[in-house]
Amino acid sequence: MAKLGFIGLGIMGAPMAGHLQKGGHSLFVHVRSKAPAALIDGGATLCASGAEVAQNADIVFLMVPDTPHVESVLFGEHGVAEGLTAGKIVVDMSSISPIATKDFAKRINALGCEYLDAPVSGGEVGAKAASLTIMVGGPESAFNTVKPLFELMGKNITLVGGNGDGQTTKVANQIIVALNIQAVAEALLFASKAGADPARVRQALMGGFASSRILEVHGERMVKRTFNPGFRIELHQKDLNLALQGAKALGVSLPNTATAQELMNACAANGMSGLDHSALCRAIEILSNHQIAEA
């Protein structure tokens, strides 16, 4: 039984922490709002700060929204870094800047601790089902130590390379996901406007070469108009910003990524930043003056 810390108990973090707890491990948690009752009832210890979590745990997991949040949790007042002692491991499962990640890793390494960046894909569904894809960057020694814990939360777990490479992989993942959502939205809108039943079109396409997880899950959301967030548009905006900033720094062109980001920007401008990213279809619907299906 390991002593584990978990900071960030939102839509994704709460079920992930729950799987670690159900695996028989001691859990020390810190959250700005109220901690999930299920974790506390299951024996988790609520800590007053990140430093207190780090003092009690041998491995500290983070699952927070963006780069500034990770920096604050790690290095802010009463942050994780203040409670670390040599030999501990910090595992950031947030989706943040690869460049900042490399800096954070160096600062944690300087304290005699190891650092893994391990962003995930699979959304709320994957977090609850413990079927997340986990993309890891960092030293193999730390990865081997933490891998049994990753296996409690996910199914496809890959050590990609050094620190920052996990985050780079997640950015690549978010490019693919955004462009697939855009493709599914355009296809279903086309079919609907042409007079076909989008639900039956989706069902037919699921049996062909166009089949994908996005068509399966988000295509259904578009047809049923269920845009309650599994992964919010504002978070995908953040990830695509990382992609476009990285593209500029690397001197490469990502034209379709830029288009997907503008569609998400349009959704946000219309008050939809808190909806699921499948609601990107709403921007295309507004442009076309036609909805895939009625609400």
Tab-separated table of C-alpha atoms in Angstrom:
chain	number	residue	atom	x	y	z
A	1	MET	CA	0.000	0.000	0.000
A	2	ALA	CA	1.463	3.342	-1.078
A	3	LYS	CA	0.934	6.784	0.418
A	4	LEU	CA	-0.402	8.908	-2.438
A	5	GLY	CA	-1.289	12.569	-2.783
A	6	PHE	CA	-3.853	13.945	-5.197
A	7	ILE	CA	-4.455	17.623	-5.943
A	8	GLY	CA	-7.297	18.622	-8.273
A	9	LEU	CA	-10.536	16.731	-7.734
A	10	GLY	CA	-12.701	17.974	-10.579
A	11	ILE	CA	-14.567	16.135	-13.330
A	12	MET	CA	-11.464	14.101	-14.178
A	13	GLY	CA	-9.476	14.128	-10.957
A	14	ALA	CA	-12.171	12.843	-8.603
A	15	PRO	CA	-12.770	9.496	-10.348
A	16	MET	CA	-9.031	9.065	-10.996
A	17	ALA	CA	-8.278	9.546	-7.298
A	18	GLY	CA	-11.125	7.191	-6.500
A	19	HIS	CA	-9.526	4.402	-8.527
A	20	LEU	CA	-6.260	4.847	-6.629
A	21	GLN	CA	-8.152	4.650	-3.358
A	22	LYS	CA	-10.050	1.548	-4.455
A	23	GLY	CA	-6.663	0.026	-5.305
A	24	GLY	CA	-5.974	-0.057	-1.573
A	25	HIS	CA	-3.718	2.985	-1.290
A	26	SER	CA	-3.738	5.718	1.350
A	27	LEU	CA	-4.852	9.030	-0.131
A	28	PHE	CA	-3.985	12.570	0.952
A	29	VAL	CA	-5.944	15.203	-0.955
A	30	HIS	CA	-6.136	18.953	-1.325
A	31	VAL	CA	-8.850	20.857	-3.152
A	32	ARG	CA	-9.961	24.497	-3.229
A	33	SER	CA	-13.637	23.621	-2.999
A	34	LYS	CA	-15.341	20.818	-1.098
A	35	ALA	CA	-13.684	17.424	-1.394
A	36	PRO	CA	-15.847	14.660	-2.899
A	37	ALA	CA	-17.668	12.902	-0.084
A	38	ALA	CA	-16.947	9.469	-1.560
A	39	LEU	CA	-13.189	9.982	-1.172
A	40	ILE	CA	-13.438	11.250	2.399
A	41	ASP	CA	-15.877	8.496	3.337
A	42	GLY	CA	-13.428	6.038	1.809
A	43	GLY	CA	-10.698	7.185	4.178
A	44	ALA	CA	-8.891	9.957	2.283
A	45	THR	CA	-7.195	12.572	4.442
A	46	LEU	CA	-8.069	16.174	3.575
A	47	CYS	CA	-4.970	18.398	3.726
A	48	ALA	CA	-4.873	22.170	4.133
A	49	SER	CA	-2.248	22.741	1.429
A	50	GLY	CA	-0.174	21.170	-1.302
A	51	ALA	CA	2.804	21.241	1.045
A	52	GLU	CA	0.914	19.127	3.569
A	53	VAL	CA	0.000	16.636	0.836
A	54	ALA	CA	3.664	16.361	-0.181
A	55	GLN	CA	4.790	15.914	3.419
A	56	ASN	CA	2.504	12.909	3.852
A	57	ALA	CA	2.679	11.263	0.417
A	58	ASP	CA	5.507	9.513	-1.409
A	59	ILE	CA	3.954	10.160	-4.836
A	60	VAL	CA	1.943	13.313	-5.538
A	61	PHE	CA	-0.503	13.480	-8.456
A	62	LEU	CA	-1.770	16.747	-9.959
A	63	MET	CA	-4.844	17.158	-12.162
A	64	VAL	CA	-5.567	20.879	-12.612
A	65	PRO	CA	-6.733	22.970	-15.604
A	66	ASP	CA	-3.756	24.893	-17.005
A	67	THR	CA	-0.055	25.770	-16.825
A	68	PRO	CA	-0.410	28.635	-14.287
A	69	HIS	CA	-2.421	26.357	-11.991
A	70	VAL	CA	0.307	23.701	-12.036
A	71	GLU	CA	2.970	26.303	-11.314
A	72	SER	CA	0.942	27.688	-8.412
A	73	VAL	CA	0.223	24.251	-6.948
A	74	LEU	CA	3.887	23.270	-7.176
A	75	PHE	CA	5.736	26.450	-6.349
A	76	GLY	CA	3.239	28.897	-4.844
A	77	GLU	CA	2.894	29.667	-1.156
A	78	HIS	CA	2.476	26.405	0.781
A	79	GLY	CA	2.878	24.572	-2.520
A	80	VAL	CA	3.947	20.989	-3.129
A	81	ALA	CA	7.641	21.907	-3.445
A	82	GLU	CA	7.692	23.148	0.161
A	83	GLY	CA	6.657	19.712	1.437
A	84	LEU	CA	8.883	17.525	-0.732
A	85	THR	CA	11.855	15.575	0.535
A	86	ALA	CA	14.398	13.689	-1.560
A	87	GLY	CA	13.199	10.529	-3.271
A	88	LYS	CA	9.568	11.494	-3.779
A	89	ILE	CA	7.850	11.628	-7.182
A	90	VAL	CA	5.605	14.327	-8.618
A	91	VAL	CA	3.216	13.243	-11.386
A	92	ASP	CA	1.447	15.995	-13.317
A	93	MET	CA	-1.540	14.559	-15.190
A	94	SER	CA	-2.810	17.974	-16.292
A	95	SER	CA	-2.574	19.118	-19.922
A	96	ILE	CA	-0.150	22.038	-20.017
A	97	SER	CA	2.763	23.626	-21.879
A	98	PRO	CA	5.585	21.211	-22.795
A	99	ILE	CA	8.116	24.041	-22.423
A	100	ALA	CA	6.923	24.960	-18.929
A	101	THR	CA	6.862	21.272	-18.024
A	102	LYS	CA	10.579	20.925	-18.712
A	103	ASP	CA	11.258	23.866	-16.398
A	104	PHE	CA	9.004	22.472	-13.654
A	105	ALA	CA	10.779	19.118	-13.895
A	106	LYS	CA	14.198	20.728	-13.459
A	107	ARG	CA	13.008	22.621	-10.385
A	108	ILE	CA	11.570	19.449	-8.834
A	109	ASN	CA	14.706	17.471	-9.740
A	110	ALA	CA	16.785	20.091	-7.926
A	111	LEU	CA	14.963	19.073	-4.731
A	112	GLY	CA	16.134	15.481	-5.173
A	113	CYS	CA	12.779	14.284	-6.523
A	114	GLU	CA	11.648	12.810	-9.837
A	115	TYR	CA	9.001	14.276	-12.127
A	116	LEU	CA	6.649	12.728	-14.648
A	117	ASP	CA	4.356	14.587	-17.033
A	118	ALA	CA	1.491	12.201	-17.703
A	119	PRO	CA	-1.454	13.893	-19.417
A	120	VAL	CA	-4.448	11.781	-20.296
A	121	SER	CA	-7.028	11.299	-23.023
A	122	GLY	CA	-10.458	9.754	-22.688
A	123	GLY	CA	-12.442	12.469	-20.958
A	124	GLU	CA	-14.866	12.004	-18.102
A	125	VAL	CA	-16.038	8.668	-19.519
A	126	GLY	CA	-12.492	7.299	-19.544
A	127	ALA	CA	-11.739	8.688	-16.088
A	128	LYS	CA	-14.794	6.978	-14.603
A	129	ALA	CA	-14.163	3.719	-16.455
A	130	ALA	CA	-10.420	3.656	-15.645
A	131	SER	CA	-9.759	3.371	-19.372
A	132	LEU	CA	-7.725	6.536	-19.918
A	133	THR	CA	-4.851	6.750	-22.365
A	134	ILE	CA	-1.842	8.033	-20.427
A	135	MET	CA	1.081	9.650	-22.262
A	136	VAL	CA	4.157	9.857	-20.060
A	137	GLY	CA	7.339	11.889	-20.209
A	138	GLY	CA	10.169	11.451	-17.712
A	139	PRO	CA	12.799	9.032	-16.412
A	140	GLU	CA	12.174	5.324	-16.876
A	141	SER	CA	12.910	4.626	-13.214
A	142	ALA	CA	10.082	6.871	-12.034
A	143	PHE	CA	7.779	5.531	-14.756
A	144	ASN	CA	8.361	1.936	-13.625
A	145	THR	CA	7.564	2.922	-10.046
A	146	VAL	CA	4.337	4.689	-10.934
A	147	LYS	CA	3.147	2.379	-13.730
A	148	PRO	CA	1.107	0.075	-11.430
A	149	LEU	CA	-0.761	3.188	-10.257
A	150	PHE	CA	-1.311	4.368	-13.830
A	151	GLU	CA	-2.806	0.942	-14.519
A	152	LEU	CA	-5.497	1.624	-11.916
A	153	MET	CA	-6.572	4.682	-13.930
A	154	GLY	CA	-5.937	3.766	-17.557
A	155	LYS	CA	-5.454	1.094	-20.187
A	156	ASN	CA	-3.062	2.466	-22.822
A	157	ILE	CA	0.006	3.657	-20.935
A	158	THR	CA	3.114	4.696	-22.860
A	159	LEU	CA	6.451	6.167	-21.815
A	160	VAL	CA	7.001	8.467	-24.782
A	161	GLY	CA	10.340	9.992	-23.801
A	162	GLY	CA	11.814	12.579	-21.463
A	163	ASN	CA	10.089	15.327	-19.509
A	164	GLY	CA	7.875	17.406	-21.794
A	165	ASP	CA	7.343	14.615	-24.321
A	166	GLY	CA	4.174	13.478	-22.588
A	167	GLN	CA	2.727	16.972	-22.912
A	168	THR	CA	3.835	17.201	-26.548
A	169	THR	CA	1.983	13.949	-27.228
A	170	LYS	CA	-1.148	15.321	-25.547
A	171	VAL	CA	-1.042	18.444	-27.725
A	172	ALA	CA	-0.824	16.175	-30.789
A	173	ASN	CA	-3.770	14.192	-29.436
A	174	GLN	CA	-5.847	17.348	-29.021
A	175	ILE	CA	-5.138	18.395	-32.600
A	176	ILE	CA	-6.460	15.063	-33.859
A	177	VAL	CA	-9.513	15.148	-31.585
A	178	ALA	CA	-10.460	18.727	-32.554
A	179	LEU	CA	-10.180	18.038	-36.273
A	180	ASN	CA	-12.222	14.859	-35.920
A	181	ILE	CA	-14.963	16.706	-34.036
A	182	GLN	CA	-14.996	19.307	-36.812
A	183	ALA	CA	-15.183	16.578	-39.484
A	184	VAL	CA	-18.041	14.755	-37.749
A	185	ALA	CA	-19.937	18.016	-37.249
A	186	GLU	CA	-19.604	18.998	-40.904
A	187	ALA	CA	-20.612	15.530	-42.123
A	188	LEU	CA	-23.704	15.281	-39.922
A	189	LEU	CA	-24.762	18.842	-40.710
A	190	PHE	CA	-24.396	18.141	-44.436
A	191	ALA	CA	-26.503	15.006	-44.117
A	192	SER	CA	-29.146	16.748	-42.035
A	193	LYS	CA	-29.443	19.725	-44.384
A	194	ALA	CA	-29.758	17.311	-47.325
A	195	GLY	CA	-32.806	15.785	-45.631
A	196	ALA	CA	-31.323	12.582	-44.213
A	197	ASP	CA	-31.824	11.469	-40.625
A	198	PRO	CA	-28.486	12.324	-38.925
A	199	ALA	CA	-28.953	9.590	-36.317
A	200	ARG	CA	-29.306	6.923	-39.027
A	201	VAL	CA	-26.457	8.433	-41.046
A	202	ARG	CA	-24.230	8.200	-37.987
A	203	GLN	CA	-25.310	4.601	-37.417
A	204	ALA	CA	-24.465	3.704	-41.022
A	205	LEU	CA	-21.091	5.423	-40.889
A	206	MET	CA	-20.173	3.543	-37.709
A	207	GLY	CA	-19.893	0.395	-39.822
A	208	GLY	CA	-17.523	1.868	-42.401
A	209	PHE	CA	-14.064	3.368	-42.772
A	210	ALA	CA	-15.307	6.678	-41.327
A	211	SER	CA	-15.981	4.995	-37.987
A	212	SER	CA	-14.195	6.562	-35.023
A	213	ARG	CA	-14.538	7.067	-31.307
A	214	ILE	CA	-15.424	10.711	-32.013
A	215	LEU	CA	-18.239	9.692	-34.373
A	216	GLU	CA	-19.461	7.193	-31.805
A	217	VAL	CA	-19.464	9.426	-28.712
A	218	HIS	CA	-19.545	13.012	-29.933
A	219	GLY	CA	-21.633	12.273	-32.992
A	220	GLU	CA	-24.288	10.960	-30.617
A	221	ARG	CA	-23.985	14.126	-28.510
A	222	MET	CA	-24.553	16.258	-31.617
A	223	VAL	CA	-27.638	14.271	-32.609
A	224	LYS	CA	-29.107	14.104	-29.093
A	225	ARG	CA	-28.034	17.697	-28.209
A	226	THR	CA	-26.374	16.587	-24.983
A	227	PHE	CA	-23.545	19.063	-24.508
A	228	ASN	CA	-23.081	18.793	-20.750
A	229	PRO	CA	-19.309	18.798	-20.348
A	230	GLY	CA	-17.114	15.792	-20.294
A	231	PHE	CA	-14.331	18.059	-21.601
A	232	ARG	CA	-15.120	21.758	-21.833
A	233	ILE	CA	-14.605	23.890	-24.929
A	234	GLU	CA	-12.521	26.357	-22.891
A	235	LEU	CA	-10.066	23.585	-22.006
A	236	HIS	CA	-9.746	22.463	-25.609
A	237	GLN	CA	-9.190	26.107	-26.580
A	238	LYS	CA	-6.282	26.126	-24.142
A	239	ASP	CA	-4.813	22.966	-25.686
A	240	LEU	CA	-5.110	24.260	-29.244
A	241	ASN	CA	-3.466	27.508	-28.154
A	242	LEU	CA	-0.534	25.384	-26.973
A	243	ALA	CA	-0.475	23.692	-30.380
A	244	LEU	CA	-0.493	26.968	-32.298
A	245	GLN	CA	2.091	28.580	-30.019
A	246	GLY	CA	4.300	25.535	-30.444
A	247	ALA	CA	3.803	25.590	-34.212
A	248	LYS	CA	4.934	29.206	-34.326
A	249	ALA	CA	8.022	28.427	-32.256
A	250	LEU	CA	8.853	25.416	-34.440
A	251	GLY	CA	8.162	27.216	-37.709
A	252	VAL	CA	5.463	24.830	-38.929
A	253	SER	CA	1.974	25.460	-40.290
A	254	LEU	CA	-1.161	23.927	-38.748
A	255	PRO	CA	-3.926	25.450	-40.887
A	256	ASN	CA	-6.736	23.097	-39.917
A	257	THR	CA	-5.860	23.354	-36.241
A	258	ALA	CA	-6.193	27.128	-36.570
A	259	THR	CA	-9.634	26.701	-38.164
A	260	ALA	CA	-10.800	24.394	-35.372
A	261	GLN	CA	-9.588	26.916	-32.808
A	262	GLU	CA	-11.533	29.717	-34.502
A	263	LEU	CA	-14.692	27.585	-34.410
A	264	MET	CA	-14.168	27.022	-30.692
A	265	ASN	CA	-13.534	30.748	-30.267
A	266	ALA	CA	-16.872	31.379	-31.981
A	267	CYS	CA	-18.594	29.034	-29.551
A	268	ALA	CA	-16.978	30.797	-26.606
A	269	ALA	CA	-18.022	34.189	-27.995
A	270	ASN	CA	-21.593	32.905	-27.997
A	271	GLY	CA	-21.496	31.865	-24.350
A	272	MET	CA	-20.690	28.200	-24.886
A	273	SER	CA	-17.169	27.922	-23.417
A	274	GLY	CA	-18.458	25.720	-20.598
A	275	LEU	CA	-20.132	23.194	-22.904
A	276	ASP	CA	-18.578	19.927	-24.015
A	277	HIS	CA	-16.146	20.293	-26.921
A	278	SER	CA	-18.543	18.335	-29.119
A	279	ALA	CA	-20.558	21.584	-29.118
A	280	LEU	CA	-18.015	22.876	-31.646
A	281	CYS	CA	-20.760	21.796	-34.055
A	282	ARG	CA	-22.770	24.807	-32.859
A	283	ALA	CA	-20.344	27.207	-34.561
A	284	ILE	CA	-20.778	25.362	-37.867
A	285	GLU	CA	-24.532	25.303	-37.351
A	286	ILE	CA	-24.594	29.060	-36.775
A	287	LEU	CA	-22.557	29.623	-39.940
A	288	SER	CA	-24.953	27.394	-41.883
A	289	ASN	CA	-28.185	28.568	-40.227
A	290	HIS	CA	-29.116	24.920	-39.701
A	291	GLN	CA	-28.967	22.527	-36.751
A	292	ILE	CA	-27.954	18.879	-37.063
A	293	ALA	CA	-30.992	17.978	-34.965
A	294	GLU	CA	-33.629	19.790	-32.930
A	295	ALA	CA	-33.029	20.256	-29.231
